[in-house]
Coordinates of C-alpha atoms in Angstrom, one line a residue:
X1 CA 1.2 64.5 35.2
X2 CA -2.0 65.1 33.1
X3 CA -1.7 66.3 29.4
X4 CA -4.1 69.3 28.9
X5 CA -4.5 68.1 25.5
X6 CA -6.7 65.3 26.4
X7 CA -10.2 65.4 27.9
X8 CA -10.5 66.2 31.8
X9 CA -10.6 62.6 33.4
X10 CA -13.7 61.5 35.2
X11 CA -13.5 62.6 38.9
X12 CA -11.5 65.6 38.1
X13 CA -14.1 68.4 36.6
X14 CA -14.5 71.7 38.0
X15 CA -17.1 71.8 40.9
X16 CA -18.7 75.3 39.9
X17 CA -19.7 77.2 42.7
X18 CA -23.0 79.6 42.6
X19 CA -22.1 83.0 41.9
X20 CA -18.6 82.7 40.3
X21 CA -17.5 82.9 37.1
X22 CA -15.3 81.0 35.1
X23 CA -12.7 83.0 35.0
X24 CA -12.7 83.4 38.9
X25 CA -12.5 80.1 39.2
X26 CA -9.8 79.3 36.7
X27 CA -7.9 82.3 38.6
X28 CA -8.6 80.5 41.7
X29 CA -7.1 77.8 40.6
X30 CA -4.2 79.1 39.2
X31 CA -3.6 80.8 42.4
X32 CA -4.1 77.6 44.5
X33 CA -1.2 75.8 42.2
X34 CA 1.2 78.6 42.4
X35 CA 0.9 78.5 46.2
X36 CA 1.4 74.3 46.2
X37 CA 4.2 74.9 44.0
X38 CA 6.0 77.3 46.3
X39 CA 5.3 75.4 49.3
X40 CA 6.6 71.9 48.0
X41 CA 10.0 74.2 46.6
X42 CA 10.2 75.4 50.4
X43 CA 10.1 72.3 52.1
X44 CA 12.3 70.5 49.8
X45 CA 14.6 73.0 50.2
X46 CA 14.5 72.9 53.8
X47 CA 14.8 68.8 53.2
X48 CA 17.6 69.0 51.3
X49 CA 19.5 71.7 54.2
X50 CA 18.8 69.2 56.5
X51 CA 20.2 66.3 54.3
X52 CA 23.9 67.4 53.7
X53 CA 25.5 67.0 57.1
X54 CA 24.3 63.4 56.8
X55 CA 25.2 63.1 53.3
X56 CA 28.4 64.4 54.3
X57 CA 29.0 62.1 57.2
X58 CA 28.0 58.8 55.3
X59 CA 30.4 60.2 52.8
X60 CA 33.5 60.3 55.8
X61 CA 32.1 56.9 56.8
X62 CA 32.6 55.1 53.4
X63 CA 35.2 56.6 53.2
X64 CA 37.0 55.6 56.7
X65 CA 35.5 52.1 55.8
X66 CA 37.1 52.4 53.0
X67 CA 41.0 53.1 54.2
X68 CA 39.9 50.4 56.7
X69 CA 39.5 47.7 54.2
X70 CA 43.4 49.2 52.6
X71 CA 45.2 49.0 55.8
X72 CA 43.4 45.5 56.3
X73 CA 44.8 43.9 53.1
X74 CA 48.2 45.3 53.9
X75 CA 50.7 42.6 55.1
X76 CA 51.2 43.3 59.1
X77 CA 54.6 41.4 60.8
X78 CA 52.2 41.7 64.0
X79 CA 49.9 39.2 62.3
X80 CA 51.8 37.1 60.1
X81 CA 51.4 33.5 60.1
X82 CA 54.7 32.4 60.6
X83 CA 56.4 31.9 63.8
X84 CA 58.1 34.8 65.3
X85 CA 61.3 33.8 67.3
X86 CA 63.1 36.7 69.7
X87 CA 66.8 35.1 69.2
X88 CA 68.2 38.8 70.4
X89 CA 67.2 37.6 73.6
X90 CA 70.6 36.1 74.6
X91 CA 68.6 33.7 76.9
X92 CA 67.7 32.2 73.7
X93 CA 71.5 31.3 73.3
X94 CA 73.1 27.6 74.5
X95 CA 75.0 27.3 78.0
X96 CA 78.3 29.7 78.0
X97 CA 80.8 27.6 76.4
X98 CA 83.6 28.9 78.3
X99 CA 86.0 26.2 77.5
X100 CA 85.9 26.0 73.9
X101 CA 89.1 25.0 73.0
X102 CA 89.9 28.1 70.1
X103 CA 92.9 26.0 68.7
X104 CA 91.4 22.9 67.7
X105 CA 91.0 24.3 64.3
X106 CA 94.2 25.7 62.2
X107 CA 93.9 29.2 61.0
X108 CA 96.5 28.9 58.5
X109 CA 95.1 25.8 57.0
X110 CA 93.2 26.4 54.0
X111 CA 90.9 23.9 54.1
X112 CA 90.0 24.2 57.4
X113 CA 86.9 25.7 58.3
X114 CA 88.4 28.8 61.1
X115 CA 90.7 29.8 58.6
X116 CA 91.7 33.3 58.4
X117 CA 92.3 35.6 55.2
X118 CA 92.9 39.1 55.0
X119 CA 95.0 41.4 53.6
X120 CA 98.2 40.3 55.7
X121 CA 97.0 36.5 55.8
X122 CA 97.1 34.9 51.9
X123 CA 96.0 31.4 51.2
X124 CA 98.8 29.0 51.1
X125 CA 99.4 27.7 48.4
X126 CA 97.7 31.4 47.2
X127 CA 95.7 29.6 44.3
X128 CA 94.1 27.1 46.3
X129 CA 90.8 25.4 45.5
X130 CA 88.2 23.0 48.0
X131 CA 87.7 19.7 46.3
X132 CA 84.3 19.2 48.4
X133 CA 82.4 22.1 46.7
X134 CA 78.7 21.4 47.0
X135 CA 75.5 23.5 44.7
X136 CA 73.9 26.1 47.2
X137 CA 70.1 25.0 47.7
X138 CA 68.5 28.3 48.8
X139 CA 65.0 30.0 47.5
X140 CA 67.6 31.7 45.0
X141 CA 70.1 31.0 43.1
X142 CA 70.4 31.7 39.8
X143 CA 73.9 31.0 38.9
X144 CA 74.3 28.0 40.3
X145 CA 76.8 29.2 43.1
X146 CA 78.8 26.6 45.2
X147 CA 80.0 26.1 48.8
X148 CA 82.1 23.7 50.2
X149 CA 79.9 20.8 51.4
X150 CA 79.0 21.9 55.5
X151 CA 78.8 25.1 54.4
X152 CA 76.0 24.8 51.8
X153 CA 74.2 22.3 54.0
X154 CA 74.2 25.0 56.7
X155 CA 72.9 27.8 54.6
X156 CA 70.1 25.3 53.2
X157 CA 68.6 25.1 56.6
X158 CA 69.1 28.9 57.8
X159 CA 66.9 29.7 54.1
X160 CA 64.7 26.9 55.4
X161 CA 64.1 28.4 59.0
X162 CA 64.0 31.9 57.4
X163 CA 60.9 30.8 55.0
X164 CA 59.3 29.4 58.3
X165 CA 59.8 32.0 60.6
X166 CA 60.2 35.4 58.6
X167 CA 58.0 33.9 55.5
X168 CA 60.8 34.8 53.1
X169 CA 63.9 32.8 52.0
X170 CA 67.5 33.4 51.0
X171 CA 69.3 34.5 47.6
X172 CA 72.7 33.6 47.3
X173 CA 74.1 36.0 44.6
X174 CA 78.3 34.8 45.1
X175 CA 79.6 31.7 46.5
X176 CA 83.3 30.2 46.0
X177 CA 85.6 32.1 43.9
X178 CA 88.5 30.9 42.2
X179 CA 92.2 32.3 42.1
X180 CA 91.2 33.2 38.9
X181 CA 88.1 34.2 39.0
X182 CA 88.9 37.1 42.4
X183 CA 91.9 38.1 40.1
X184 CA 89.3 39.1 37.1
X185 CA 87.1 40.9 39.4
X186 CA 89.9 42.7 41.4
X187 CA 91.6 43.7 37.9
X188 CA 88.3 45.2 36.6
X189 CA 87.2 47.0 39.8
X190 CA 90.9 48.9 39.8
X191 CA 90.4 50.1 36.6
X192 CA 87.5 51.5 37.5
X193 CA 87.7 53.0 40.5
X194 CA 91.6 53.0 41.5
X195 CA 93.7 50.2 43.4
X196 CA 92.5 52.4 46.5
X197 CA 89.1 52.4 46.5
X198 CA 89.3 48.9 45.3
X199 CA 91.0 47.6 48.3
X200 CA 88.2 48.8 50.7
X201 CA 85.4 46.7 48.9
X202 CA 87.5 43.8 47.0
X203 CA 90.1 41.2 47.7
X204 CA 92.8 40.9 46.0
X205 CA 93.0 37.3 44.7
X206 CA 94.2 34.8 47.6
X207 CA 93.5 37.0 50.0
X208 CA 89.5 36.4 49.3
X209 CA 87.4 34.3 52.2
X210 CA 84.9 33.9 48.6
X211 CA 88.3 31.5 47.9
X212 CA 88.1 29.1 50.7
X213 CA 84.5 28.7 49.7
X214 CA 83.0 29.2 53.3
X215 CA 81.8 32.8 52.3
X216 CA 79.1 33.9 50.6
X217 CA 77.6 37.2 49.5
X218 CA 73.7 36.9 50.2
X219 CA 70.6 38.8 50.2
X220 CA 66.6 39.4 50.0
X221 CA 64.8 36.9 47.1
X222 CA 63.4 40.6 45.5
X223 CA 65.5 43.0 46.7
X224 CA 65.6 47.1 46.4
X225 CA 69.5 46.8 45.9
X226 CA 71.9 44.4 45.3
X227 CA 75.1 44.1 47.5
X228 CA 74.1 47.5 49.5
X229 CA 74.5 48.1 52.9
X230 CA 70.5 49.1 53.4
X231 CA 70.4 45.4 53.3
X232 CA 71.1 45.2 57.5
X233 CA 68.0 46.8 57.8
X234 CA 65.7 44.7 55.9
X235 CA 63.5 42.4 57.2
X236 CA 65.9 39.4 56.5
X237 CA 69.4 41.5 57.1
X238 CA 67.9 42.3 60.9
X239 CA 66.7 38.7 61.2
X240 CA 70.1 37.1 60.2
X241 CA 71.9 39.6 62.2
X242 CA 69.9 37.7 65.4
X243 CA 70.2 34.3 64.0
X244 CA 72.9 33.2 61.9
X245 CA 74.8 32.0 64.7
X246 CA 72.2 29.6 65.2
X247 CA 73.4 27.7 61.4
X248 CA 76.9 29.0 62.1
X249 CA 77.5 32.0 60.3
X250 CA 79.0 35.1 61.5
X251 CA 79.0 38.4 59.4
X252 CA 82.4 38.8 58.6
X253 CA 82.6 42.7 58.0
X254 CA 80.4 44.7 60.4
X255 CA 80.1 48.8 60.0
X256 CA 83.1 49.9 62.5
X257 CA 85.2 47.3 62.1
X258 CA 87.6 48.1 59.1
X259 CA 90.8 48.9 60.8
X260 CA 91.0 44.8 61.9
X261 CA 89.5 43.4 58.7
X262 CA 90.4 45.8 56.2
X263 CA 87.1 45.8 54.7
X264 CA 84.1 48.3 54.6
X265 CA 81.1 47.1 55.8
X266 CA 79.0 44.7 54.0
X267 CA 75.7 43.8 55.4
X268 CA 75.3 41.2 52.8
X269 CA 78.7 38.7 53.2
X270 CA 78.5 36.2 56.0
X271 CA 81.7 33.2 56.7
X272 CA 80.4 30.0 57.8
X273 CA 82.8 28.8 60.7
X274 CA 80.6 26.2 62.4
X275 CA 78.0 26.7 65.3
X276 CA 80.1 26.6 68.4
X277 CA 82.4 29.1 67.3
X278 CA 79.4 31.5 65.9
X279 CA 77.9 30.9 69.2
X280 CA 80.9 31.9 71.3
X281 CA 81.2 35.2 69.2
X282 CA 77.9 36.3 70.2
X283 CA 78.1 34.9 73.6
X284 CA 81.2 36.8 73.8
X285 CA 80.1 40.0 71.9
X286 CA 83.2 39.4 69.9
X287 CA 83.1 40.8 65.7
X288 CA 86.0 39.4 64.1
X289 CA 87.6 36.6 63.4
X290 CA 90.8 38.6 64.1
X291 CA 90.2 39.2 67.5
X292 CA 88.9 35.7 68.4
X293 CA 92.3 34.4 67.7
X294 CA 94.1 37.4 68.8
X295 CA 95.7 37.9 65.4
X296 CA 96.3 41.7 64.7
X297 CA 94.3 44.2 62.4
X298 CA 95.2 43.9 58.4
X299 CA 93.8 47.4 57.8
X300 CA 96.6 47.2 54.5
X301 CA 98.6 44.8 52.7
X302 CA 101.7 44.0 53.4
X303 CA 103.0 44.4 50.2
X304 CA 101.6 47.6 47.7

């Protein structure tokens, strides 16, 4: 832009034409700038009319692009690294075992690993204690919880596969139990909640599976809850649900099934019981231990 202060550069002085004045000419001018200006306002206008539905789209594009590269950082199970193992499929499942012999195993005996406790079945003697009690190795355990020896061995390789094949592990949050220990626990859920409501969700002590230290109480390494039934539809509740059998486990208190066990559901406590029986359960479609051995429903203790 030139500053009218300063001298009119060389090239730029006013052509006089014969016969006008000045004035005229400066008019001319004037005239000539106004009618520049209005047609470079015009057609930038126009310009800029014409612009906006391309502005606009680039706009939805970035943006699109954008919720492209969010949903593309998000974690997908289609594309997860790990393998993915469809053990639902009961073709996935050994030969029918139709001749496992179901009495080769006591269910009285508390140190053997089919024994059955429930609220008409105590531990004899009722303060019994394993003497081969073994320190769970699993992605979690902060409290140092204990198994009996096959027991923790299996649930070390079932957190093992589950790393490998779901990409998360295992947190065991209760193991064995002591006599003792159920009896503090039963005491102090009574109190609070009533000897009624307590039965449904606790064992009264030597009546606890926790005691014969094949149980355990188990769940996600971050998980939303602790000990709540949302857990069966995690990722690892739905994944244990199709493959616990494979390490031996069975969950020992499914939704639907407390008139035999006398226990509410809980997603999160599995029984170790060894992998041909946990097999034949699911080859079987059979949920309890109770009906396995044909021993009848506990819904209540014998004695208030």
């Amino acid at each position: 832009m030139i500053d009218r202060r300063l001298p009119t550069p060389p090239g730029r002085r006013a052509q006089l034409r014969p016969g006008r004045h000045p004035h005229q000419i400066a008019e001319h001018r004037r005239q000539l700038r106004i009618r520049v200006a209005t047609i470079t306002m015009t057609l930038l206008a126009v310009l800029m009319i014409a612009l906006v539905p391309l502005l606009e789209r680039g706009e939805g594009d970035a943006s699109t692009a954008a919720q492209s590269d969010e949903v593309a950082t998000e974690p997908s199970s289609a594309a997860e690294p790990h393998e993915q193992i469809n053990w639902s499929d009961t073709s996935a499942l050994p030969p029918l075992d139709t001749d496992l012999d179901l009495t080769q195993h006591s269910t009285d005996d508390p140190s053997s690993i089919w024994v059955v406790t429930n609220k008409a079945r105590p531990l004899s003697p009722i303060d019994w204690q394993p003497d081969d009690l073994d320190t769970v190795n699993v992605s979690v355990n902060r409290d140092g919880e204990r198994l009996r020896h096959d027991a923790a061995a299996a649930l070390h390789d079932m957190d093992a596969a589950a790393q490998r094949e779901l990409g998360q592990g295992i947190q065991i949050i209760s193991g064995f139990r002591s006599y003792q220990r159920q009896q503090a626990l039963y005491e102090t859920y009574e109190r609070r909640d009533g000897q009624a409501a307590a039965d449904r969700y606790s064992s009264r002590p030597g009546h606890s599976e926790h005691q014969t230290g094949l149980a355990c109480d188990i769940n996600e390494t971050q998980p939303p809850c602790e000990l709540c039934n949302e857990f069966a539809h995690t990722g690892l509740g739905t994944w244990l649900q199709q493959n616990s059998w494979r390490f031996g486990f069975v969950q020992r208190y499914e939704t639907g099934q407390e008139q035999t066990t006398g226990y509410m559901e809980e997603a999160w406590h599995y029984r170790y019981v060894g992998v041909p029986l946990a097999s034949w359960m699911r080859q079987h479609d059979v949920h309890t231990l109770e009906k396995v051995f044909g021993l009848p429903d506990a819904p209540d203790y014998l004695k208030p």
